[in-house]
mmCIF file of C-alpha atoms and ligand atoms in Angstrom:
data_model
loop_
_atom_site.group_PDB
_atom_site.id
_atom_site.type_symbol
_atom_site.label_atom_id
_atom_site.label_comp_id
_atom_site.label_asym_id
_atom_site.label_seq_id
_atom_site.Cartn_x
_atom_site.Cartn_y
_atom_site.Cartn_z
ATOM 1 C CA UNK A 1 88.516 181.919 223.774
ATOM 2 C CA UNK A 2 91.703 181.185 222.647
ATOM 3 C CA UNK A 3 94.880 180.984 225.008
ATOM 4 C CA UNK A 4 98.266 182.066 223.705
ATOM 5 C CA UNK A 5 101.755 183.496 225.341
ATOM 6 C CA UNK A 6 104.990 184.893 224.906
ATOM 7 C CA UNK A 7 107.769 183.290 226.932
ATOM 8 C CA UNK A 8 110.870 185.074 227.221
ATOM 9 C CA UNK A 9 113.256 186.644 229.540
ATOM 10 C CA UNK A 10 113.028 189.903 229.428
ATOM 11 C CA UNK A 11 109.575 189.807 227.863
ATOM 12 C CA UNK A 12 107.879 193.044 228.827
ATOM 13 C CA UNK A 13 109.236 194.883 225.928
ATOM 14 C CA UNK A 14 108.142 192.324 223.206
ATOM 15 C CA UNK A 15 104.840 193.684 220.202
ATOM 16 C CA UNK A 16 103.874 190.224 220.307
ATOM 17 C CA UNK A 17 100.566 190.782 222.177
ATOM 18 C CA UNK A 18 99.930 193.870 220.246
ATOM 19 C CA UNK A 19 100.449 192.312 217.672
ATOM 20 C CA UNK A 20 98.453 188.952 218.219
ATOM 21 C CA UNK A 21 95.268 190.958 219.795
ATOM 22 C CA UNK A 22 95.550 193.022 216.432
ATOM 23 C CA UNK A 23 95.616 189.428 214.599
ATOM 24 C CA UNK A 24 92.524 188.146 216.326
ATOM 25 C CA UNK A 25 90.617 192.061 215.645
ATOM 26 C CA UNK A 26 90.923 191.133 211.705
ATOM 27 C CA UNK A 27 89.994 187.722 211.700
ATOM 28 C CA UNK A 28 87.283 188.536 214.699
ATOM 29 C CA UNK A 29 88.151 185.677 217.083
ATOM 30 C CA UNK A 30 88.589 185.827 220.709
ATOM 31 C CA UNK A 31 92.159 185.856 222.008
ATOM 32 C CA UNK A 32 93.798 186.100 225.545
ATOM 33 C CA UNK A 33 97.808 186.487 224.670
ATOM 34 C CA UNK A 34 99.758 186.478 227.917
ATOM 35 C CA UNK A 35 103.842 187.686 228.355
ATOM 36 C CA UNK A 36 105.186 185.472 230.754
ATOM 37 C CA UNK A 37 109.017 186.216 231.906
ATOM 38 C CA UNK A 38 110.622 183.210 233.680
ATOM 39 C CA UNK A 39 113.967 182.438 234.528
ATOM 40 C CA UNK A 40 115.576 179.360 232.545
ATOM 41 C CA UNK A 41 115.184 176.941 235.303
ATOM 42 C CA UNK A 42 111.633 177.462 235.513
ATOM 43 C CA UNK A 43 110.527 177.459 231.884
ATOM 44 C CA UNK A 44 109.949 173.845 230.971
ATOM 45 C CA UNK A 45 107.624 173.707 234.601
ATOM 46 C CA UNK A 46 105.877 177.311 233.567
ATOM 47 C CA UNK A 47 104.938 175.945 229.802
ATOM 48 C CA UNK A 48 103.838 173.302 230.815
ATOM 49 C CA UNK A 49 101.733 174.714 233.077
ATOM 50 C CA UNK A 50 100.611 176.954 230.548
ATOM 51 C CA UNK A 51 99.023 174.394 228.157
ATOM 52 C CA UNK A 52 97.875 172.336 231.741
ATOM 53 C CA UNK A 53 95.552 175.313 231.982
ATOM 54 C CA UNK A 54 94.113 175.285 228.642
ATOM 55 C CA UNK A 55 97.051 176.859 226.852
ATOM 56 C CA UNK A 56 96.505 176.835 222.814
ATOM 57 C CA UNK A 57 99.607 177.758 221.351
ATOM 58 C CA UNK A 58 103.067 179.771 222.583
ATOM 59 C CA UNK A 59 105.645 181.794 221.281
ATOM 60 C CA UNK A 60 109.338 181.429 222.612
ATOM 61 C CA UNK A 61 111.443 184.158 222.210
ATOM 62 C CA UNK A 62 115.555 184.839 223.943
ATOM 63 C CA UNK A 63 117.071 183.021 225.737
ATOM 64 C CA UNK A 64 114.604 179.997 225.097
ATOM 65 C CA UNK A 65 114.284 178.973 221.647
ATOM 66 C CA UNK A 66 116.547 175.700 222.188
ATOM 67 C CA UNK A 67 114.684 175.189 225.332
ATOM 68 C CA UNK A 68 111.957 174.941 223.700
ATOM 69 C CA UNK A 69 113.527 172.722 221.275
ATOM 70 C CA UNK A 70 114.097 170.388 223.788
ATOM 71 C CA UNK A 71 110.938 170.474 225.288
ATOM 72 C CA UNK A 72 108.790 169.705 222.466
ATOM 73 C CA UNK A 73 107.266 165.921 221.737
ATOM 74 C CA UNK A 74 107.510 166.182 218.148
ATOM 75 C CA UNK A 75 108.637 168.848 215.805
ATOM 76 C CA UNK A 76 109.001 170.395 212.413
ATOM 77 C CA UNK A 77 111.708 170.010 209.861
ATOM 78 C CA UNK A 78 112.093 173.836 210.525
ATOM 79 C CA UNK A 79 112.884 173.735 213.831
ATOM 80 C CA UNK A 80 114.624 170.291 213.827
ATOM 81 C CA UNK A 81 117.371 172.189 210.903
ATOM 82 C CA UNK A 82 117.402 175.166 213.299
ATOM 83 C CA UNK A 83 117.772 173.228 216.532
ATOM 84 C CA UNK A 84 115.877 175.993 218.094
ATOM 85 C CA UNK A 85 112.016 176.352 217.653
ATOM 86 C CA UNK A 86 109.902 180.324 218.400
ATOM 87 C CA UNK A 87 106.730 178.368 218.361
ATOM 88 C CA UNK A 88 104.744 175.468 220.484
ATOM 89 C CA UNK A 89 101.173 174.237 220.477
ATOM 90 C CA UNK A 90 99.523 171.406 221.773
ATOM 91 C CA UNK A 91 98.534 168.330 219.121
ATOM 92 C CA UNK A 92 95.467 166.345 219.781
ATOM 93 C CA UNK A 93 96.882 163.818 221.503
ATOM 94 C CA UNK A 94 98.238 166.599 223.775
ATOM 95 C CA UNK A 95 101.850 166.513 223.479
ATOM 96 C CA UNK A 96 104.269 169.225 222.610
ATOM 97 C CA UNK A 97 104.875 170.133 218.953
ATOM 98 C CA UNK A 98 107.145 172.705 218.178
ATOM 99 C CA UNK A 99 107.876 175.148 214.907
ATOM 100 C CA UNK A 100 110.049 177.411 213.980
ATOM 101 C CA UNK A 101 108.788 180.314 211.629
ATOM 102 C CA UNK A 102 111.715 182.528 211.702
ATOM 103 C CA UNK A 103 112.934 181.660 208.823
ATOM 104 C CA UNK A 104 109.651 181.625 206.717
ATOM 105 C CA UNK A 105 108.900 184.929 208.554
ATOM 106 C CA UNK A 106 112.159 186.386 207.173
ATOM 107 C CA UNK A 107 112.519 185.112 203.794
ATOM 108 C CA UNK A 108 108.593 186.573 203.247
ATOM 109 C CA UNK A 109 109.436 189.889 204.348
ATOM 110 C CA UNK A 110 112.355 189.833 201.683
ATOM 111 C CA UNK A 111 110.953 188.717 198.649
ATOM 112 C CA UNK A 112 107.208 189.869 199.508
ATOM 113 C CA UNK A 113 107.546 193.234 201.362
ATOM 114 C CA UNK A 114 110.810 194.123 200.095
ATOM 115 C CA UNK A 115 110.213 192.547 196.529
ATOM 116 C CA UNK A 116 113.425 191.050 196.210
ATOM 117 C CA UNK A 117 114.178 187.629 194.501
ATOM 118 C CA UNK A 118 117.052 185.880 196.522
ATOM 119 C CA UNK A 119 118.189 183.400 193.779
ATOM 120 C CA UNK A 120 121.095 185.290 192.321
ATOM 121 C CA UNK A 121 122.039 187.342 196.187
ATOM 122 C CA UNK A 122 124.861 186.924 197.756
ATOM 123 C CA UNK A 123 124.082 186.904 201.552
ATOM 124 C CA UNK A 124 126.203 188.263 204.502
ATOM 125 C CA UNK A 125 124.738 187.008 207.821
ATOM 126 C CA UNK A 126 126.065 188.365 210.605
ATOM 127 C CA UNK A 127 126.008 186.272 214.047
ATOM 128 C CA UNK A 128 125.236 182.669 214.752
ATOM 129 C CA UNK A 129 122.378 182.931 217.824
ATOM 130 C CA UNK A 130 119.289 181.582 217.828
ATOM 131 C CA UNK A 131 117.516 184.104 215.260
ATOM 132 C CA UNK A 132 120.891 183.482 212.848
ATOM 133 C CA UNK A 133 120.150 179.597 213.187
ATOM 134 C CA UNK A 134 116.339 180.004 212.481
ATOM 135 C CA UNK A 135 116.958 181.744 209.166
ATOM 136 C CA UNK A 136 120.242 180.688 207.700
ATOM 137 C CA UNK A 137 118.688 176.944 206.329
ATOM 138 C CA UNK A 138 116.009 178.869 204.357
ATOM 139 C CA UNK A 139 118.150 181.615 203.180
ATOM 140 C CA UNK A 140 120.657 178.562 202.033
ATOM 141 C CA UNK A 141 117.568 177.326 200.122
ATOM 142 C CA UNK A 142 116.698 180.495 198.885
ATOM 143 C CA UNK A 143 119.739 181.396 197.006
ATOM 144 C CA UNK A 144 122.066 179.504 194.641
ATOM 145 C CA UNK A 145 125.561 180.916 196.259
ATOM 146 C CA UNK A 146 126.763 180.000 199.562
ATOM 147 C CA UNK A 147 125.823 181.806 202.217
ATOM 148 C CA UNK A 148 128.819 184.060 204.882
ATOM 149 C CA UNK A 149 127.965 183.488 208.042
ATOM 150 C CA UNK A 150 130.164 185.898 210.455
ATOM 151 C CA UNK A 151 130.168 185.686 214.152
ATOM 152 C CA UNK A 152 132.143 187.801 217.166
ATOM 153 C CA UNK A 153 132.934 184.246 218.162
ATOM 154 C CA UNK A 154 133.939 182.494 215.483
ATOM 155 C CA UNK A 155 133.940 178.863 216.710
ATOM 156 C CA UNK A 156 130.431 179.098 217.080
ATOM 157 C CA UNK A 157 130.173 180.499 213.810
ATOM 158 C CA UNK A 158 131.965 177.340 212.513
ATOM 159 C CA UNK A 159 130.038 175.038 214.331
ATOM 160 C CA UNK A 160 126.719 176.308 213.012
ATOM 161 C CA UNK A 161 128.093 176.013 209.278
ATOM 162 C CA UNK A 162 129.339 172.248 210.413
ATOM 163 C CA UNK A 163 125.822 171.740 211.195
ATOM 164 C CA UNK A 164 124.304 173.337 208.192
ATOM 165 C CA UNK A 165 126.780 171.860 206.234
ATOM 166 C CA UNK A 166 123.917 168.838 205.327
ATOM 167 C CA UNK A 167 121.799 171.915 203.777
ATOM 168 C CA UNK A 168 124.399 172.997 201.583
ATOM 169 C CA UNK A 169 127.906 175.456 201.948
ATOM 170 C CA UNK A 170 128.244 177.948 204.658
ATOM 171 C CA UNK A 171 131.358 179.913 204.577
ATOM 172 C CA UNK A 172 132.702 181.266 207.724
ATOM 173 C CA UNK A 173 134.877 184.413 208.314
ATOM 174 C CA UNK A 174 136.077 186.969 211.074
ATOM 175 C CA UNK A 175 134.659 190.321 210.752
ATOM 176 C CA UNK A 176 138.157 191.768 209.606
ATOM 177 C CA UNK A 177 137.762 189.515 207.168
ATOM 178 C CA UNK A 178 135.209 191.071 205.461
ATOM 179 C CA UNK A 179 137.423 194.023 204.536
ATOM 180 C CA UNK A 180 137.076 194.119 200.675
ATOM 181 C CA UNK A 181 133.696 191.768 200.019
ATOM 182 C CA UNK A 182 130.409 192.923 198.816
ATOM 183 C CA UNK A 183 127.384 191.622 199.620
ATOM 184 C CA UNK A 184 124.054 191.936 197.725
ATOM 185 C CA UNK A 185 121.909 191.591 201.164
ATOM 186 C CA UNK A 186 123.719 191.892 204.719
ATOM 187 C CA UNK A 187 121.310 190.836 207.947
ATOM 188 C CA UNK A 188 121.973 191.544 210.960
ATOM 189 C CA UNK A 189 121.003 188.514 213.462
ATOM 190 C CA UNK A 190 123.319 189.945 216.317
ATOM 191 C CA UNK A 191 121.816 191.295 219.495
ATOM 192 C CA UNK A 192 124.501 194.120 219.409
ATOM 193 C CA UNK A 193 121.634 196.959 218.248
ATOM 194 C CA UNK A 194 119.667 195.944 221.294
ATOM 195 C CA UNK A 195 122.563 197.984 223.328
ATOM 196 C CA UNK A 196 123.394 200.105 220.762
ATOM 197 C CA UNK A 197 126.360 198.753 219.886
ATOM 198 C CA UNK A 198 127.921 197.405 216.250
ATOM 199 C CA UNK A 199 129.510 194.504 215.005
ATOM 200 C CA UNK A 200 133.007 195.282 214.484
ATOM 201 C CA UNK A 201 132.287 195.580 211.119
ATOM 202 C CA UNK A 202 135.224 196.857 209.021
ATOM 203 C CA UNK A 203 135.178 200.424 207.288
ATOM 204 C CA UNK A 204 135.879 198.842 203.753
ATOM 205 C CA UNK A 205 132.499 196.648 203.826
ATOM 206 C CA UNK A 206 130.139 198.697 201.013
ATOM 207 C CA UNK A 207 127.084 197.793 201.197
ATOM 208 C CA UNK A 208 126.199 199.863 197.704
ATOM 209 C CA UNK A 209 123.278 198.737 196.338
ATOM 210 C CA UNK A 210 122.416 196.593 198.708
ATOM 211 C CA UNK A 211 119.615 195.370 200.801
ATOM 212 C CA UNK A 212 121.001 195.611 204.791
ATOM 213 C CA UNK A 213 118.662 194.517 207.436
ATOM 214 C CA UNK A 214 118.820 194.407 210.947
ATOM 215 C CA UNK A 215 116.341 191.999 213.071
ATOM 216 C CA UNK A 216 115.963 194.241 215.498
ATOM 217 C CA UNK A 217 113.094 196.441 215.632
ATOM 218 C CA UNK A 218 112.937 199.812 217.080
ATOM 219 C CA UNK A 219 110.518 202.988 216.747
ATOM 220 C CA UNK A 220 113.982 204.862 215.815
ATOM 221 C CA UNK A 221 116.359 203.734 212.591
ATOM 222 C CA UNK A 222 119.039 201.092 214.762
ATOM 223 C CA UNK A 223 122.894 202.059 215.234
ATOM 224 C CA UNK A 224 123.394 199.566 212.239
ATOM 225 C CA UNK A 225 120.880 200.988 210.188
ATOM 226 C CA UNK A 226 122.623 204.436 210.579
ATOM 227 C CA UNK A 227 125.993 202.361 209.549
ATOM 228 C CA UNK A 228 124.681 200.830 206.653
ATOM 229 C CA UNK A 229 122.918 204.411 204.904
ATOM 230 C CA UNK A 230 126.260 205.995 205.398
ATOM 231 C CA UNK A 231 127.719 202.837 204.196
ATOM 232 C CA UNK A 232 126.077 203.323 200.482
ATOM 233 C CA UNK A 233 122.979 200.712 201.100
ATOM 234 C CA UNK A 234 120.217 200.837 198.850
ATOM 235 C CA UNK A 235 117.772 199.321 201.103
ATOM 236 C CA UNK A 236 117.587 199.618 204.714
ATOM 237 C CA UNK A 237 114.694 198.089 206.794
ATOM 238 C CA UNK A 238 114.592 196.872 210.694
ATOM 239 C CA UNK A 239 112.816 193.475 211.477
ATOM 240 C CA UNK A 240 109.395 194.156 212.282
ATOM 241 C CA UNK A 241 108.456 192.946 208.774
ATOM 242 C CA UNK A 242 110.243 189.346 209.765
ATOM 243 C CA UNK A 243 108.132 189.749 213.411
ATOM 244 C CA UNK A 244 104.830 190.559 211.746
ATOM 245 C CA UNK A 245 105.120 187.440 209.181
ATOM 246 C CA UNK A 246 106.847 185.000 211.535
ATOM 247 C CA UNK A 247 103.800 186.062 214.088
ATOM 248 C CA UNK A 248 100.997 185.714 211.344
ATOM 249 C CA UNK A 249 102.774 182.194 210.861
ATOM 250 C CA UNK A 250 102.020 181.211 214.069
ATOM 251 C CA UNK A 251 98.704 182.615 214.548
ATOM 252 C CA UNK A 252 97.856 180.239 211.527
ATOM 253 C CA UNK A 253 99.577 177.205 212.923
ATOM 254 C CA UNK A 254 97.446 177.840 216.093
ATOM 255 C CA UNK A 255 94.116 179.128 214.845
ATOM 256 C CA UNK A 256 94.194 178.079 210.896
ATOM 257 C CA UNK A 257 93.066 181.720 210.040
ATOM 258 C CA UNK A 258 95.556 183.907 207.832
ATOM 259 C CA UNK A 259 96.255 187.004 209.020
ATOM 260 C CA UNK A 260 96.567 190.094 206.285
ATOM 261 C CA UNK A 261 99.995 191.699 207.548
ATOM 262 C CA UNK A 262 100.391 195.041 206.195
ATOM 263 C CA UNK A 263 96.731 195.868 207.541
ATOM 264 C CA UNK A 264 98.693 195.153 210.621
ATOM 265 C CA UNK A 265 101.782 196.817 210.069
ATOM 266 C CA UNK A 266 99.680 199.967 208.821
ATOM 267 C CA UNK A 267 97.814 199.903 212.159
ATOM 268 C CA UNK A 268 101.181 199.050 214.504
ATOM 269 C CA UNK A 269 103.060 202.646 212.718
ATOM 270 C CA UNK A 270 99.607 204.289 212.633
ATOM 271 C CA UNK A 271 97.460 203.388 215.799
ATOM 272 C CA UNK A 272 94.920 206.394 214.818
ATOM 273 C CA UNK A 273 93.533 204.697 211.142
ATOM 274 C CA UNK A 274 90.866 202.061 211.363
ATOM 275 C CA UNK A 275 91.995 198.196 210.829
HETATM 276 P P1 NDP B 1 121.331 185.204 220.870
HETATM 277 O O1 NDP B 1 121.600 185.710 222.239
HETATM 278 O O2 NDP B 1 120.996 183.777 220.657
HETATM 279 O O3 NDP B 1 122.603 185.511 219.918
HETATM 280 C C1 NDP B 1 123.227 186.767 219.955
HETATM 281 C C2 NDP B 1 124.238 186.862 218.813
HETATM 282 O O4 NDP B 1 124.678 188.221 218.742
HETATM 283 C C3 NDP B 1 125.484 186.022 219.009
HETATM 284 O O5 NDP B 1 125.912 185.546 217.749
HETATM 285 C C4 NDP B 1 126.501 187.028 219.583
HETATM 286 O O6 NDP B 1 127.856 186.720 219.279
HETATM 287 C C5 NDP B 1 126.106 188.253 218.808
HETATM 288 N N1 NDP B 1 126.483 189.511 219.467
HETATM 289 C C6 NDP B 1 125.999 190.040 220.608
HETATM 290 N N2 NDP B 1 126.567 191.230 220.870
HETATM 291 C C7 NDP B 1 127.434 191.460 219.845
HETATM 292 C C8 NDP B 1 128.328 192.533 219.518
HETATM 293 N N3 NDP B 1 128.442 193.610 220.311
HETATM 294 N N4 NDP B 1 129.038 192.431 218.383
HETATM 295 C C9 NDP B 1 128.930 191.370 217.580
HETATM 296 N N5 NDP B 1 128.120 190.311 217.825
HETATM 297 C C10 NDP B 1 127.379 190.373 218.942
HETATM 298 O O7 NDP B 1 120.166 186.169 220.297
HETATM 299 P P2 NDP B 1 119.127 185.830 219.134
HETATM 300 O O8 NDP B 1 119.890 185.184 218.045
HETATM 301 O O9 NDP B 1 117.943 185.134 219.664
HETATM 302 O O10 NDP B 1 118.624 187.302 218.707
HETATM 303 C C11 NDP B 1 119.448 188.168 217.950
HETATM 304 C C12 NDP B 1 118.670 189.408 217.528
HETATM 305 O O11 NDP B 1 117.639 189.078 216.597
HETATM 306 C C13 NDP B 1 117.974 190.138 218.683
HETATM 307 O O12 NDP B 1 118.151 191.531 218.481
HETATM 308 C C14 NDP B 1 116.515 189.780 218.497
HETATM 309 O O13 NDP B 1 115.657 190.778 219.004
HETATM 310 C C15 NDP B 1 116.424 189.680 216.989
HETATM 311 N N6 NDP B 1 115.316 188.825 216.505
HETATM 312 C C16 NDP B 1 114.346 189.393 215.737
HETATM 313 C C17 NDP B 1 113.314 188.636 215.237
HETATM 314 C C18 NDP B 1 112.278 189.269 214.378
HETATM 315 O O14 NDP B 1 111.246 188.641 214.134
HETATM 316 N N7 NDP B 1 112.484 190.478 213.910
HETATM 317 C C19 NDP B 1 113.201 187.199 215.548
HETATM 318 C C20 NDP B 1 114.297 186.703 216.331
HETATM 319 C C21 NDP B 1 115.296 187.497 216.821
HETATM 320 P P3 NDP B 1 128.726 185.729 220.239
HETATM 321 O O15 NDP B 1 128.350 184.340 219.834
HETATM 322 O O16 NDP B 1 130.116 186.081 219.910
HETATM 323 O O17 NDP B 1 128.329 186.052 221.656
#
């Protein structure tokens, strides 16, 4: 049987096992998947521990995706760019590696869900946390214009683009500075719709005809999702997409079996129809 977690803090709430346990159904392979909430002093002891006991692979979700970062032997070029990493597993010599599939996980939900090609977009990210640092290298890769990157504290906006800044051009600004721009995709990588709250997001910012997303996921359209209909958006969508494919990422790192996703996603918004 295979061994996985979710460490996080708070944790309870997280679709990760659901979503995992529906992962192993389809592909017909035995899976325990665990969420473990720890406080940050006691995470690099309680992983650890985790993969002591026979632990085959982890996901790392807020506050600990640099801890986990830090924690890791060796790690991916994804997660080194990011400085922050969502997934761990144990190599054969059994050290730490670490991965980050946010990014992948987001991108794939764009251009394979949502059908969109990024080349030609012009990208608004909003916030520079963890999630914002997982996904702004590939979205820099994935389009040929430089990427906004917009944060309530803009310092630490600037010193993510300073670091990103070997990928290619970030340009930072205040949110009152987006006043009169347009965007062809906006994504929201704040935690402000997790208390129901929005950026301070200026009036003037249309979003007509464009593709807004927020991270978050939530059984109910998100504050910002509300915001960006009213706001002319062509396209709205939360982030379970980005969850389901940065999961199914994972769950191939760990297992090397391929989850289908919208099977998944079909069964997660309709638990009644078969698999
Ligand atoms: P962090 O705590 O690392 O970062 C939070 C960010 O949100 C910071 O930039 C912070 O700005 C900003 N912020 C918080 N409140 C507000 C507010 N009221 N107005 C404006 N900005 C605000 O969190 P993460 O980056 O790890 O996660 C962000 C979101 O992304 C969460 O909702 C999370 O659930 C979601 N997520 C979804 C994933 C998916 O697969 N769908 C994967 C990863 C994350 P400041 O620096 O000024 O404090």
């Amino acid at each position: 049987m295979y061994k996985f977690a979710v460490f996080g803090n708070p944790v309870q709430h997280s679709l990760s096992p659901t979503i995992h346990n529906l992962f192993a159904r389809q592909c017909d392979l035995s899976v325990q998947y665990d969420a473990i909430e720890c406080t940050l002093s006691a995470f690099a002891i309680t992983v650890r521990d985790f993969f002591l006991c026979g632990g085959h692979g982890a996901n790392v979700t807020l506050p600990f995706k640099e801890h986990a970062f830090a924690l890791a032997n060796t790690v991916s070029s994804a997660a080194r760019l990011a400085g922050a990493a969502n997934t761990l597993c144990r190599s054969d010599d059994r050290t730490l590696f670490a991965e980050n599939t946010d990014g992948l996980g987001l991108i794939r939900d764009l251009t394979t869900t949502q059908g969109l090609n990024l080349t030609h977009c012009r990208i608004l990210l909003l916030g520079a946390g963890g999630a914002a640092r997982g996904v702004l290298g590939p979205l820099m890769q994935a389009t040929t214009h430089p990427v906004t990157l917009v944060n309530r504290t803009l310092a630490k906006a600037e010193d993510v683009a300073a670091h990103f800044s070997r990928v290619g051009k970030v340009i930072t600004r205040s949110y009152a500075e987006l006043a009169d721009d347009h965007y062809d995709v906006i994504i929201n990588a704040t935690s402000a719709s997790l208390s129901s709250t929005l950026p301070a997001l200026p009036d003037t910012l249309s979003c007509r005809n464009a593709l807004v997303y927020d991270m978050m996921y939530s059984k109910k359209p998100t504050i910002f999702m509300q915001w960006a209909k009213n706001q002319g958006a062509s396209v709205v969508c939360d982030g379970l997409g980005m969850l389901l494919e940065q999961a199914a990422e994972s769950f191939y790192l760990w297992t090397q079996h391929r989850p289908e996703v919208l099977a998944v996603r079909r069964q997660l918004l309709h638990p009644s129809r078969p698999l």
